[in-house]
Amino acid sequence: MRQELEKRMNYLTVAIIVFILLLLSRLAYVQIIRGGHFARRAEINSFKKIFVDAPRGPIDTRDGVLLVTNKPSYVVSMYDVNEEQREKVIPQLVELLAPYELTEEKIRALIEQNFRKYVPVRLAQNVSEETVFAIDERKMELPGVMVEVQPIRDYPYGSLASYLIGSVGSITAENVDMYREAGYRLDATVGRFGLEYAYELANPLQSLRGEDGYRAVEVDSFGRLRSEGETVPAIPGNNLTLTIDFDVQQAAETAIKDVVNKLNDGSSRFPEKPNRAAAVVLDVKTGAVVAWASYPDFPPDQWTKSEYQYLWASNIPLQPYPVGSTFKPMTLMSGLLNGVVNPDEKFYCSGVYQVGATKKYCNKLDGHGDLDLEESIKVSCNVVYYQIAQRLVNEYGRGAAMDKLGEITKLFKFDHKLELDFAPGYSSVPAILPTLEQFRRYYDYTPYPGEVWSAAIGQGIVKFSPLQMAQYTAMIANGGFYYQPYVVQHIKDPSGKITFEAQPKLLDQSQLDESALQLVRDGMHEVMLPLQRPGGPGNGSAWYLFTTQPITRNGQIIEAAGKTGTAEIGRHANGTRITPHSWFVSYAPFEEPEIAVAVFVAHGRSGSQGGVPIAHAIYKAYFEGDTDTGTPIPPPLP
């Protein structure tokens, strides 16, 4: 019995010795061989670097109104925790952060992308106080989760100038490498389109992005702060001051919405209602953008929501549309320059024009009677421009006649593709010029005379954008100077030092015949006036508002010059007319031009009813400082 007991004690002693040896070997492995690794892990788990986002630079107007600034917001982040903790935390975060469209897949993707494990990954920004309280209540169940305060974009005037400003968002998968190479954190907020994007990766002296700071903190396993270490403050981004005039921008956007609402009156005569619109205002002496409006607009801080997902990309001033009678000044100049029209010539309009089997009607079915070239622009007589087009056909042939119209559009640079540094990320489509090559590309035959007639009044294949129409009008006003449009006037660093000052850039100068140009200008001036001579063809197509509510500055009437356009876009299967697009291009003052304005309203009925009241509101704001939101609609032309 005693021998058996001793035998068992020996076994136990050997087992204890083996256990102790194993324990000592493991301890030696951990302390000596892997000691450095675990020491680093302990440090990483205890000390974290919390980045402090640099406030993005503010954006203001030339008259000092802040369009974009920053405000503090709650941000939910998550540290690197072990797998068991992560699997318990993620489902709870999905529940807590559901209002921010954060799914389990998105959270896991964000964690996987975070290649610097000592830096917390950001999960949601601009989180509500209710969500913050809910997270705090579950703090013990959410190891590694923290809430911090960081600056986010704030828009004091909502969607005003949203298509210029653009917006910010997360780094997308296709841009990860670009931003990683530039030293960005992958959870950084970056400019996605518009000025926010254009001035993201710019020269540091011009960029909206500043330099992030950080705080070194010690936290426990639940993410609770234990102590703070080194702090490096963030450096704000640079301040962009735009060429935009706040009153004019606000007047343009308000007037567009007002006109669209008033034309949505349920009229059965106009089944299509206005659904797109634009207004571009340019300084004719520099190319500076004074206003840039696109409708419908979008809230820059909500552009990722489903209702705005595709809207933000459609910057209407960049999209080409049929331009209607705003083209007629170019047809007149083509006729004069090609010798088929005499400046003093008189025309007669019976309301219809016919050559052989080709027959087209005037916009005034009972005709305008006798009229000269200035009056043909004043009342927008189609018959005069059909005759000019037919004379080009008689002189040069059908295809070459179309090219003659195309040549004049090239004088006004409609064939140029502009690089716009303030509009990256937006879709755009090239203009369509009335040339034989373009026509054959679409129809694969030489145009017939009637199709040349249509092009001569801005119908058919002709399509230009509101920006191009504003530049065309500015060139009429300034004598052919073609400027690069720009929207950033100057940039200041956080100390207030100017690091960039824009200078006008003259791209080209067209040698426009001065006598032909003056005839066009005089005709466009007549557009704004009532009947001037007894027995004349009628009031100007934009006379009503500019006569009954004249534009003034310092008590003096400001006269303008303009041209309306009603762009026909086809008929329904039952033969009824699709509601036309509305255009109005103009400049003012007439004698010493300062600004050119182009307004477009899709399905805006006519130039006088859609475009004119918006331009009138723009001039009231520019010359009078009047931003009254009421936009009267003139009566239809007889």
mmCIF file of N, CA and C in Angstrom, residues 300-414:
data_model
loop_
_atom_site.group_PDB
_atom_site.id
_atom_site.type_symbol
_atom_site.label_atom_id
_atom_site.label_comp_id
_atom_site.label_asym_id
_atom_site.label_seq_id
_atom_site.Cartn_x
_atom_site.Cartn_y
_atom_site.Cartn_z
ATOM 1 N N PRO A 300 -26.670 70.868 -50.874
ATOM 2 C CA PRO A 300 -25.329 70.273 -50.986
ATOM 3 C C PRO A 300 -25.012 69.239 -49.918
ATOM 4 N N ASP A 301 -25.668 69.334 -48.752
ATOM 5 C CA ASP A 301 -25.377 68.357 -47.704
ATOM 6 C C ASP A 301 -26.264 67.117 -47.791
ATOM 7 N N GLN A 302 -27.105 67.049 -48.853
ATOM 8 C CA GLN A 302 -27.986 65.902 -49.010
ATOM 9 C C GLN A 302 -27.908 65.288 -50.408
ATOM 10 N N TRP A 303 -26.859 65.609 -51.141
ATOM 11 C CA TRP A 303 -26.804 65.214 -52.552
ATOM 12 C C TRP A 303 -26.759 63.700 -52.749
ATOM 13 N N THR A 304 -26.354 62.941 -51.723
ATOM 14 C CA THR A 304 -26.291 61.488 -51.891
ATOM 15 C C THR A 304 -27.636 60.804 -51.703
ATOM 16 N N LYS A 305 -28.643 61.540 -51.230
ATOM 17 C CA LYS A 305 -29.956 60.921 -51.038
ATOM 18 C C LYS A 305 -30.558 60.538 -52.383
ATOM 19 N N SER A 306 -31.406 59.542 -52.356
ATOM 20 C CA SER A 306 -31.919 58.965 -53.601
ATOM 21 C C SER A 306 -32.613 59.991 -54.496
ATOM 22 N N GLU A 307 -33.345 60.943 -53.892
ATOM 23 C CA GLU A 307 -34.072 61.905 -54.724
ATOM 24 C C GLU A 307 -33.155 62.893 -55.438
ATOM 25 N N TYR A 308 -31.884 62.994 -54.993
ATOM 26 C CA TYR A 308 -30.938 63.907 -55.630
ATOM 27 C C TYR A 308 -29.807 63.162 -56.333
ATOM 28 N N GLN A 309 -29.848 61.841 -56.340
ATOM 29 C CA GLN A 309 -28.709 61.036 -56.767
ATOM 30 C C GLN A 309 -28.248 61.357 -58.183
ATOM 31 N N TYR A 310 -29.188 61.623 -59.081
ATOM 32 C CA TYR A 310 -28.821 61.918 -60.467
ATOM 33 C C TYR A 310 -29.004 63.395 -60.801
ATOM 34 N N LEU A 311 -29.773 64.087 -59.979
ATOM 35 C CA LEU A 311 -30.052 65.494 -60.245
ATOM 36 C C LEU A 311 -28.789 66.337 -60.221
ATOM 37 N N TRP A 312 -27.912 66.098 -59.210
ATOM 38 C CA TRP A 312 -26.756 66.963 -59.027
ATOM 39 C C TRP A 312 -25.831 66.977 -60.245
ATOM 40 N N ALA A 313 -25.817 65.903 -61.023
ATOM 41 C CA ALA A 313 -24.897 65.830 -62.163
ATOM 42 C C ALA A 313 -25.372 66.654 -63.358
ATOM 43 N N SER A 314 -26.641 67.057 -63.355
ATOM 44 C CA SER A 314 -27.216 67.749 -64.515
ATOM 45 C C SER A 314 -27.150 69.262 -64.328
ATOM 46 N N ASN A 315 -25.983 69.808 -64.580
ATOM 47 C CA ASN A 315 -25.777 71.256 -64.460
ATOM 48 C C ASN A 315 -26.320 71.900 -65.740
ATOM 49 N N ILE A 316 -27.531 72.432 -65.673
ATOM 50 C CA ILE A 316 -28.254 72.855 -66.878
ATOM 51 C C ILE A 316 -27.506 73.899 -67.709
ATOM 52 N N PRO A 317 -26.761 74.852 -67.132
ATOM 53 C CA PRO A 317 -26.028 75.802 -67.980
ATOM 54 C C PRO A 317 -25.022 75.154 -68.921
ATOM 55 N N LEU A 318 -24.685 73.882 -68.689
ATOM 56 C CA LEU A 318 -23.714 73.200 -69.540
ATOM 57 C C LEU A 318 -24.362 72.310 -70.590
ATOM 58 N N GLN A 319 -25.689 72.195 -70.568
ATOM 59 C CA GLN A 319 -26.381 71.269 -71.467
ATOM 60 C C GLN A 319 -26.938 72.005 -72.692
ATOM 61 N N PRO A 320 -26.743 71.457 -73.911
ATOM 62 C CA PRO A 320 -27.256 72.135 -75.114
ATOM 63 C C PRO A 320 -28.738 71.850 -75.371
ATOM 64 N N TYR A 321 -29.439 72.878 -75.837
ATOM 65 C CA TYR A 321 -30.861 72.774 -76.176
ATOM 66 C C TYR A 321 -31.116 73.581 -77.452
ATOM 67 N N PRO A 322 -32.225 73.291 -78.168
ATOM 68 C CA PRO A 322 -32.602 74.146 -79.299
ATOM 69 C C PRO A 322 -32.787 75.587 -78.825
ATOM 70 N N VAL A 323 -32.285 76.551 -79.596
ATOM 71 C CA VAL A 323 -32.228 77.933 -79.093
ATOM 72 C C VAL A 323 -33.268 78.865 -79.699
ATOM 73 N N GLY A 324 -34.005 78.413 -80.713
ATOM 74 C CA GLY A 324 -35.052 79.266 -81.270
ATOM 75 C C GLY A 324 -34.513 80.572 -81.835
ATOM 76 N N SER A 325 -35.294 81.613 -81.721
ATOM 77 C CA SER A 325 -35.002 82.879 -82.408
ATOM 78 C C SER A 325 -33.824 83.660 -81.849
ATOM 79 N N THR A 326 -33.246 83.211 -80.734
ATOM 80 C CA THR A 326 -32.025 83.872 -80.268
ATOM 81 C C THR A 326 -30.891 83.697 -81.285
ATOM 82 N N PHE A 327 -31.085 82.772 -82.230
ATOM 83 C CA PHE A 327 -30.104 82.543 -83.292
ATOM 84 C C PHE A 327 -30.181 83.612 -84.386
ATOM 85 N N LYS A 328 -31.292 84.289 -84.503
ATOM 86 C CA LYS A 328 -31.543 85.175 -85.653
ATOM 87 C C LYS A 328 -30.500 86.276 -85.841
ATOM 88 N N PRO A 329 -29.956 86.883 -84.768
ATOM 89 C CA PRO A 329 -28.899 87.874 -85.007
ATOM 90 C C PRO A 329 -27.723 87.306 -85.801
ATOM 91 N N MET A 330 -27.402 86.030 -85.612
ATOM 92 C CA MET A 330 -26.300 85.430 -86.379
ATOM 93 C C MET A 330 -26.701 85.221 -87.835
ATOM 94 N N THR A 331 -27.953 84.853 -88.087
ATOM 95 C CA THR A 331 -28.423 84.706 -89.472
ATOM 96 C C THR A 331 -28.364 86.045 -90.189
ATOM 97 N N LEU A 332 -28.763 87.104 -89.490
ATOM 98 C CA LEU A 332 -28.709 88.441 -90.069
ATOM 99 C C LEU A 332 -27.274 88.811 -90.420
ATOM 100 N N MET A 333 -26.337 88.539 -89.489
ATOM 101 C CA MET A 333 -24.931 88.861 -89.763
ATOM 102 C C MET A 333 -24.391 88.025 -90.917
ATOM 103 N N SER A 334 -24.803 86.758 -91.002
ATOM 104 C CA SER A 334 -24.362 85.906 -92.108
ATOM 105 C C SER A 334 -24.846 86.474 -93.441
ATOM 106 N N GLY A 335 -26.095 86.896 -93.475
ATOM 107 C CA GLY A 335 -26.629 87.477 -94.705
ATOM 108 C C GLY A 335 -25.884 88.731 -95.117
ATOM 109 N N LEU A 336 -25.568 89.583 -94.142
ATOM 110 C CA LEU A 336 -24.844 90.825 -94.437
ATOM 111 C C LEU A 336 -23.422 90.535 -94.884
ATOM 112 N N LEU A 337 -22.721 89.642 -94.170
ATOM 113 C CA LEU A 337 -21.318 89.364 -94.473
ATOM 114 C C LEU A 337 -21.153 88.621 -95.793
ATOM 115 N N ASN A 338 -22.169 87.859 -96.183
ATOM 116 C CA ASN A 338 -22.101 87.106 -97.445
ATOM 117 C C ASN A 338 -22.752 87.841 -98.614
ATOM 118 N N GLY A 339 -23.151 89.069 -98.371
ATOM 119 C CA GLY A 339 -23.619 89.933 -99.458
ATOM 120 C C GLY A 339 -24.977 89.608 -100.028
ATOM 121 N N VAL A 340 -25.809 88.846 -99.317
ATOM 122 C CA VAL A 340 -27.133 88.525 -99.859
ATOM 123 C C VAL A 340 -28.207 89.438 -99.271
ATOM 124 N N VAL A 341 -27.807 90.313 -98.360
ATOM 125 C CA VAL A 341 -28.738 91.247 -97.732
ATOM 126 C C VAL A 341 -28.101 92.630 -97.714
ATOM 127 N N ASN A 342 -28.911 93.631 -98.022
ATOM 128 C CA ASN A 342 -28.481 95.028 -97.948
ATOM 129 C C ASN A 342 -28.905 95.608 -96.607
ATOM 130 N N PRO A 343 -28.015 96.330 -95.877
ATOM 131 C CA PRO A 343 -28.369 96.846 -94.548
ATOM 132 C C PRO A 343 -29.620 97.721 -94.538
ATOM 133 N N ASP A 344 -29.901 98.408 -95.659
ATOM 134 C CA ASP A 344 -31.051 99.315 -95.704
ATOM 135 C C ASP A 344 -32.282 98.666 -96.330
ATOM 136 N N GLU A 345 -32.187 97.386 -96.594
ATOM 137 C CA GLU A 345 -33.259 96.706 -97.322
ATOM 138 C C GLU A 345 -34.544 96.616 -96.503
ATOM 139 N N LYS A 346 -35.664 96.696 -97.205
ATOM 140 C CA LYS A 346 -36.977 96.526 -96.588
ATOM 141 C C LYS A 346 -37.552 95.169 -97.014
ATOM 142 N N PHE A 347 -38.277 94.556 -96.099
ATOM 143 C CA PHE A 347 -38.896 93.249 -96.358
ATOM 144 C C PHE A 347 -40.400 93.363 -96.140
ATOM 145 N N TYR A 348 -41.097 92.373 -96.681
ATOM 146 C CA TYR A 348 -42.543 92.318 -96.448
ATOM 147 C C TYR A 348 -42.892 90.923 -95.920
ATOM 148 N N CYS A 349 -43.683 90.896 -94.848
ATOM 149 C CA CYS A 349 -44.123 89.634 -94.251
ATOM 150 C C CYS A 349 -45.640 89.528 -94.348
ATOM 151 N N SER A 350 -46.089 88.510 -95.073
ATOM 152 C CA SER A 350 -47.531 88.269 -95.197
ATOM 153 C C SER A 350 -48.010 87.225 -94.184
ATOM 154 N N GLY A 351 -47.051 86.655 -93.457
ATOM 155 C CA GLY A 351 -47.396 85.593 -92.521
ATOM 156 C C GLY A 351 -47.021 84.214 -93.032
ATOM 157 N N VAL A 352 -46.606 84.150 -94.301
ATOM 158 C CA VAL A 352 -46.218 82.857 -94.875
ATOM 159 C C VAL A 352 -45.124 83.100 -95.905
ATOM 160 N N TYR A 353 -44.234 82.115 -96.065
ATOM 161 C CA TYR A 353 -43.187 82.202 -97.073
ATOM 162 C C TYR A 353 -43.129 80.857 -97.771
ATOM 163 N N GLN A 354 -43.129 80.913 -99.128
ATOM 164 C CA GLN A 354 -43.178 79.679 -99.899
ATOM 165 C C GLN A 354 -42.268 79.776 -101.108
ATOM 166 N N VAL A 355 -41.468 78.723 -101.315
ATOM 167 C CA VAL A 355 -40.661 78.578 -102.526
ATOM 168 C C VAL A 355 -40.922 77.172 -103.041
ATOM 169 N N GLY A 356 -41.561 77.071 -104.196
ATOM 170 C CA GLY A 356 -41.928 75.761 -104.723
ATOM 171 C C GLY A 356 -42.882 75.071 -103.760
ATOM 172 N N ALA A 357 -42.555 73.847 -103.416
ATOM 173 C CA ALA A 357 -43.424 73.094 -102.509
ATOM 174 C C ALA A 357 -43.103 73.358 -101.035
ATOM 175 N N THR A 358 -42.032 74.117 -100.785
ATOM 176 C CA THR A 358 -41.623 74.384 -99.403
ATOM 177 C C THR A 358 -42.361 75.616 -98.886
ATOM 178 N N LYS A 359 -43.085 75.434 -97.813
ATOM 179 C CA LYS A 359 -43.914 76.510 -97.285
ATOM 180 C C LYS A 359 -43.793 76.548 -95.758
ATOM 181 N N LYS A 360 -43.494 77.718 -95.213
ATOM 182 C CA LYS A 360 -43.386 77.875 -93.759
ATOM 183 C C LYS A 360 -44.084 79.155 -93.336
ATOM 184 N N TYR A 361 -44.490 79.165 -92.061
ATOM 185 C CA TYR A 361 -45.288 80.279 -91.549
ATOM 186 C C TYR A 361 -44.482 81.139 -90.579
ATOM 187 N N CYS A 362 -44.913 82.368 -90.462
ATOM 188 C CA CYS A 362 -44.316 83.294 -89.516
ATOM 189 C C CYS A 362 -44.890 83.019 -88.129
ATOM 190 N N ASN A 363 -44.220 83.532 -87.114
ATOM 191 C CA ASN A 363 -44.754 83.427 -85.762
ATOM 192 C C ASN A 363 -46.007 84.284 -85.585
ATOM 193 N N LYS A 364 -46.205 85.250 -86.489
ATOM 194 C CA LYS A 364 -47.439 86.034 -86.505
ATOM 195 C C LYS A 364 -48.182 85.671 -87.794
ATOM 196 N N LEU A 365 -49.252 84.896 -87.642
ATOM 197 C CA LEU A 365 -49.897 84.295 -88.817
ATOM 198 C C LEU A 365 -50.478 85.314 -89.785
ATOM 199 N N ASP A 366 -50.895 86.492 -89.292
ATOM 200 C CA ASP A 366 -51.432 87.494 -90.214
ATOM 201 C C ASP A 366 -50.355 88.432 -90.739
ATOM 202 N N GLY A 367 -49.125 88.146 -90.408
ATOM 203 C CA GLY A 367 -47.997 88.869 -90.984
ATOM 204 C C GLY A 367 -47.638 90.148 -90.262
ATOM 205 N N HIS A 368 -46.386 90.581 -90.467
ATOM 206 C CA HIS A 368 -45.889 91.822 -89.863
ATOM 207 C C HIS A 368 -45.933 93.001 -90.826
ATOM 208 N N GLY A 369 -46.247 92.758 -92.093
ATOM 209 C CA GLY A 369 -46.260 93.837 -93.072
ATOM 210 C C GLY A 369 -44.857 94.265 -93.451
ATOM 211 N N ASP A 370 -44.697 95.569 -93.741
ATOM 212 C CA ASP A 370 -43.389 96.096 -94.132
ATOM 213 C C ASP A 370 -42.502 96.250 -92.889
ATOM 214 N N LEU A 371 -41.234 95.869 -93.017
ATOM 215 C CA LEU A 371 -40.303 96.040 -91.902
ATOM 216 C C LEU A 371 -38.870 96.000 -92.401
ATOM 217 N N ASP A 372 -37.986 96.691 -91.663
ATOM 218 C CA ASP A 372 -36.568 96.665 -92.013
ATOM 219 C C ASP A 372 -35.856 95.617 -91.146
ATOM 220 N N LEU A 373 -34.538 95.543 -91.258
ATOM 221 C CA LEU A 373 -33.804 94.496 -90.562
ATOM 222 C C LEU A 373 -33.837 94.669 -89.043
ATOM 223 N N GLU A 374 -33.716 95.917 -88.575
ATOM 224 C CA GLU A 374 -33.810 96.140 -87.127
ATOM 225 C C GLU A 374 -35.164 95.689 -86.604
ATOM 226 N N GLU A 375 -36.199 96.019 -87.332
ATOM 227 C CA GLU A 375 -37.545 95.642 -86.903
ATOM 228 C C GLU A 375 -37.761 94.136 -86.989
ATOM 229 N N SER A 376 -37.038 93.473 -87.900
ATOM 230 C CA SER A 376 -37.181 92.014 -88.000
ATOM 231 C C SER A 376 -36.677 91.334 -86.729
ATOM 232 N N ILE A 377 -35.643 91.925 -86.105
ATOM 233 C CA ILE A 377 -35.173 91.403 -84.817
ATOM 234 C C ILE A 377 -36.152 91.804 -83.716
ATOM 235 N N LYS A 378 -36.643 93.024 -83.779
ATOM 236 C CA LYS A 378 -37.561 93.552 -82.764
ATOM 237 C C LYS A 378 -38.765 92.649 -82.565
ATOM 238 N N VAL A 379 -39.394 92.251 -83.666
ATOM 239 C CA VAL A 379 -40.622 91.456 -83.566
ATOM 240 C C VAL A 379 -40.371 89.982 -83.855
ATOM 241 N N SER A 380 -39.107 89.627 -84.115
ATOM 242 C CA SER A 380 -38.707 88.234 -84.364
ATOM 243 C C SER A 380 -39.490 87.624 -85.526
ATOM 244 N N CYS A 381 -39.458 88.308 -86.652
ATOM 245 C CA CYS A 381 -40.208 87.862 -87.830
ATOM 246 C C CYS A 381 -39.516 86.683 -88.521
ATOM 247 N N ASN A 382 -40.170 85.537 -88.536
ATOM 248 C CA ASN A 382 -39.590 84.352 -89.174
ATOM 249 C C ASN A 382 -39.404 84.525 -90.671
ATOM 250 N N VAL A 383 -40.367 85.167 -91.325
ATOM 251 C CA VAL A 383 -40.359 85.256 -92.786
ATOM 252 C C VAL A 383 -39.101 85.945 -93.295
ATOM 253 N N VAL A 384 -38.645 87.000 -92.630
ATOM 254 C CA VAL A 384 -37.425 87.699 -93.054
ATOM 255 C C VAL A 384 -36.243 86.723 -93.053
ATOM 256 N N TYR A 385 -36.157 85.863 -92.041
ATOM 257 C CA TYR A 385 -35.000 84.967 -91.907
ATOM 258 C C TYR A 385 -35.117 83.751 -92.815
ATOM 259 N N TYR A 386 -36.354 83.378 -93.181
ATOM 260 C CA TYR A 386 -36.518 82.373 -94.234
ATOM 261 C C TYR A 386 -35.972 82.922 -95.550
ATOM 262 N N GLN A 387 -36.264 84.197 -95.814
ATOM 263 C CA GLN A 387 -35.802 84.812 -97.064
ATOM 264 C C GLN A 387 -34.279 84.907 -97.108
ATOM 265 N N ILE A 388 -33.663 85.284 -95.976
ATOM 266 C CA ILE A 388 -32.200 85.355 -95.942
ATOM 267 C C ILE A 388 -31.603 83.970 -96.187
ATOM 268 N N ALA A 389 -32.168 82.960 -95.556
ATOM 269 C CA ALA A 389 -31.676 81.592 -95.735
ATOM 270 C C ALA A 389 -31.830 81.148 -97.184
ATOM 271 N N GLN A 390 -32.954 81.481 -97.812
ATOM 272 C CA GLN A 390 -33.170 81.075 -99.204
ATOM 273 C C GLN A 390 -32.193 81.779 -100.129
ATOM 274 N N ARG A 391 -31.867 83.010 -99.819
ATOM 275 C CA ARG A 391 -30.883 83.726 -100.640
ATOM 276 C C ARG A 391 -29.512 83.053 -100.531
ATOM 277 N N LEU A 392 -29.160 82.573 -99.328
ATOM 278 C CA LEU A 392 -27.905 81.834 -99.165
ATOM 279 C C LEU A 392 -27.936 80.543 -99.986
ATOM 280 N N VAL A 393 -29.097 79.872 -100.006
ATOM 281 C CA VAL A 393 -29.253 78.649 -100.799
ATOM 282 C C VAL A 393 -29.087 78.971 -102.280
ATOM 283 N N ASN A 394 -29.735 80.057 -102.731
ATOM 284 C CA ASN A 394 -29.644 80.445 -104.144
ATOM 285 C C ASN A 394 -28.210 80.780 -104.542
ATOM 286 N N GLU A 395 -27.475 81.411 -103.617
ATOM 287 C CA GLU A 395 -26.125 81.876 -103.922
ATOM 288 C C GLU A 395 -25.081 80.760 -103.833
ATOM 289 N N TYR A 396 -25.243 79.882 -102.835
ATOM 290 C CA TYR A 396 -24.181 78.917 -102.542
ATOM 291 C C TYR A 396 -24.596 77.454 -102.659
ATOM 292 N N GLY A 397 -25.877 77.178 -102.819
ATOM 293 C CA GLY A 397 -26.354 75.812 -102.818
ATOM 294 C C GLY A 397 -26.774 75.383 -101.416
ATOM 295 N N ARG A 398 -27.522 74.291 -101.323
ATOM 296 C CA ARG A 398 -28.124 73.882 -100.036
ATOM 297 C C ARG A 398 -27.090 73.570 -98.957
ATOM 298 N N GLY A 399 -26.126 72.702 -99.282
ATOM 299 C CA GLY A 399 -25.137 72.314 -98.289
ATOM 300 C C GLY A 399 -24.261 73.472 -97.865
ATOM 301 N N ALA A 400 -23.781 74.260 -98.839
ATOM 302 C CA ALA A 400 -22.909 75.392 -98.536
ATOM 303 C C ALA A 400 -23.662 76.479 -97.779
ATOM 304 N N ALA A 401 -24.968 76.617 -98.053
ATOM 305 C CA ALA A 401 -25.758 77.599 -97.308
ATOM 306 C C ALA A 401 -25.792 77.250 -95.823
ATOM 307 N N MET A 402 -25.938 75.954 -95.531
ATOM 308 C CA MET A 402 -25.905 75.534 -94.130
ATOM 309 C C MET A 402 -24.536 75.844 -93.519
ATOM 310 N N ASP A 403 -23.486 75.623 -94.291
ATOM 311 C CA ASP A 403 -22.141 75.921 -93.794
ATOM 312 C C ASP A 403 -21.950 77.416 -93.540
ATOM 313 N N LYS A 404 -22.595 78.261 -94.341
ATOM 314 C CA LYS A 404 -22.481 79.707 -94.115
ATOM 315 C C LYS A 404 -23.076 80.080 -92.746
ATOM 316 N N LEU A 405 -24.159 79.425 -92.377
ATOM 317 C CA LEU A 405 -24.716 79.660 -91.041
ATOM 318 C C LEU A 405 -23.757 79.123 -89.975
ATOM 319 N N GLY A 406 -23.136 77.967 -90.281
ATOM 320 C CA GLY A 406 -22.179 77.403 -89.330
ATOM 321 C C GLY A 406 -20.964 78.283 -89.135
ATOM 322 N N GLU A 407 -20.519 78.953 -90.217
ATOM 323 C CA GLU A 407 -19.339 79.811 -90.115
ATOM 324 C C GLU A 407 -19.552 80.952 -89.130
ATOM 325 N N ILE A 408 -20.748 81.517 -89.133
ATOM 326 C CA ILE A 408 -20.994 82.641 -88.223
ATOM 327 C C ILE A 408 -21.031 82.160 -86.773
ATOM 328 N N THR A 409 -21.519 80.926 -86.549
ATOM 329 C CA THR A 409 -21.510 80.413 -85.171
ATOM 330 C C THR A 409 -20.074 80.198 -84.690
ATOM 331 N N LYS A 410 -19.178 79.881 -85.618
ATOM 332 C CA LYS A 410 -17.776 79.695 -85.242
ATOM 333 C C LYS A 410 -17.113 81.026 -84.906
ATOM 334 N N LEU A 411 -17.567 82.094 -85.545
ATOM 335 C CA LEU A 411 -17.069 83.422 -85.175
ATOM 336 C C LEU A 411 -17.397 83.728 -83.716
ATOM 337 N N PHE A 412 -18.534 83.203 -83.255
ATOM 338 C CA PHE A 412 -18.944 83.409 -81.861
ATOM 339 C C PHE A 412 -18.509 82.242 -80.959
ATOM 340 N N LYS A 413 -17.595 81.410 -81.476
ATOM 341 C CA LYS A 413 -16.891 80.385 -80.701
ATOM 342 C C LYS A 413 -17.790 79.259 -80.179
ATOM 343 N N PHE A 414 -18.899 79.003 -80.862
ATOM 344 C CA PHE A 414 -19.739 77.878 -80.445
ATOM 345 C C PHE A 414 -19.066 76.528 -80.676
#
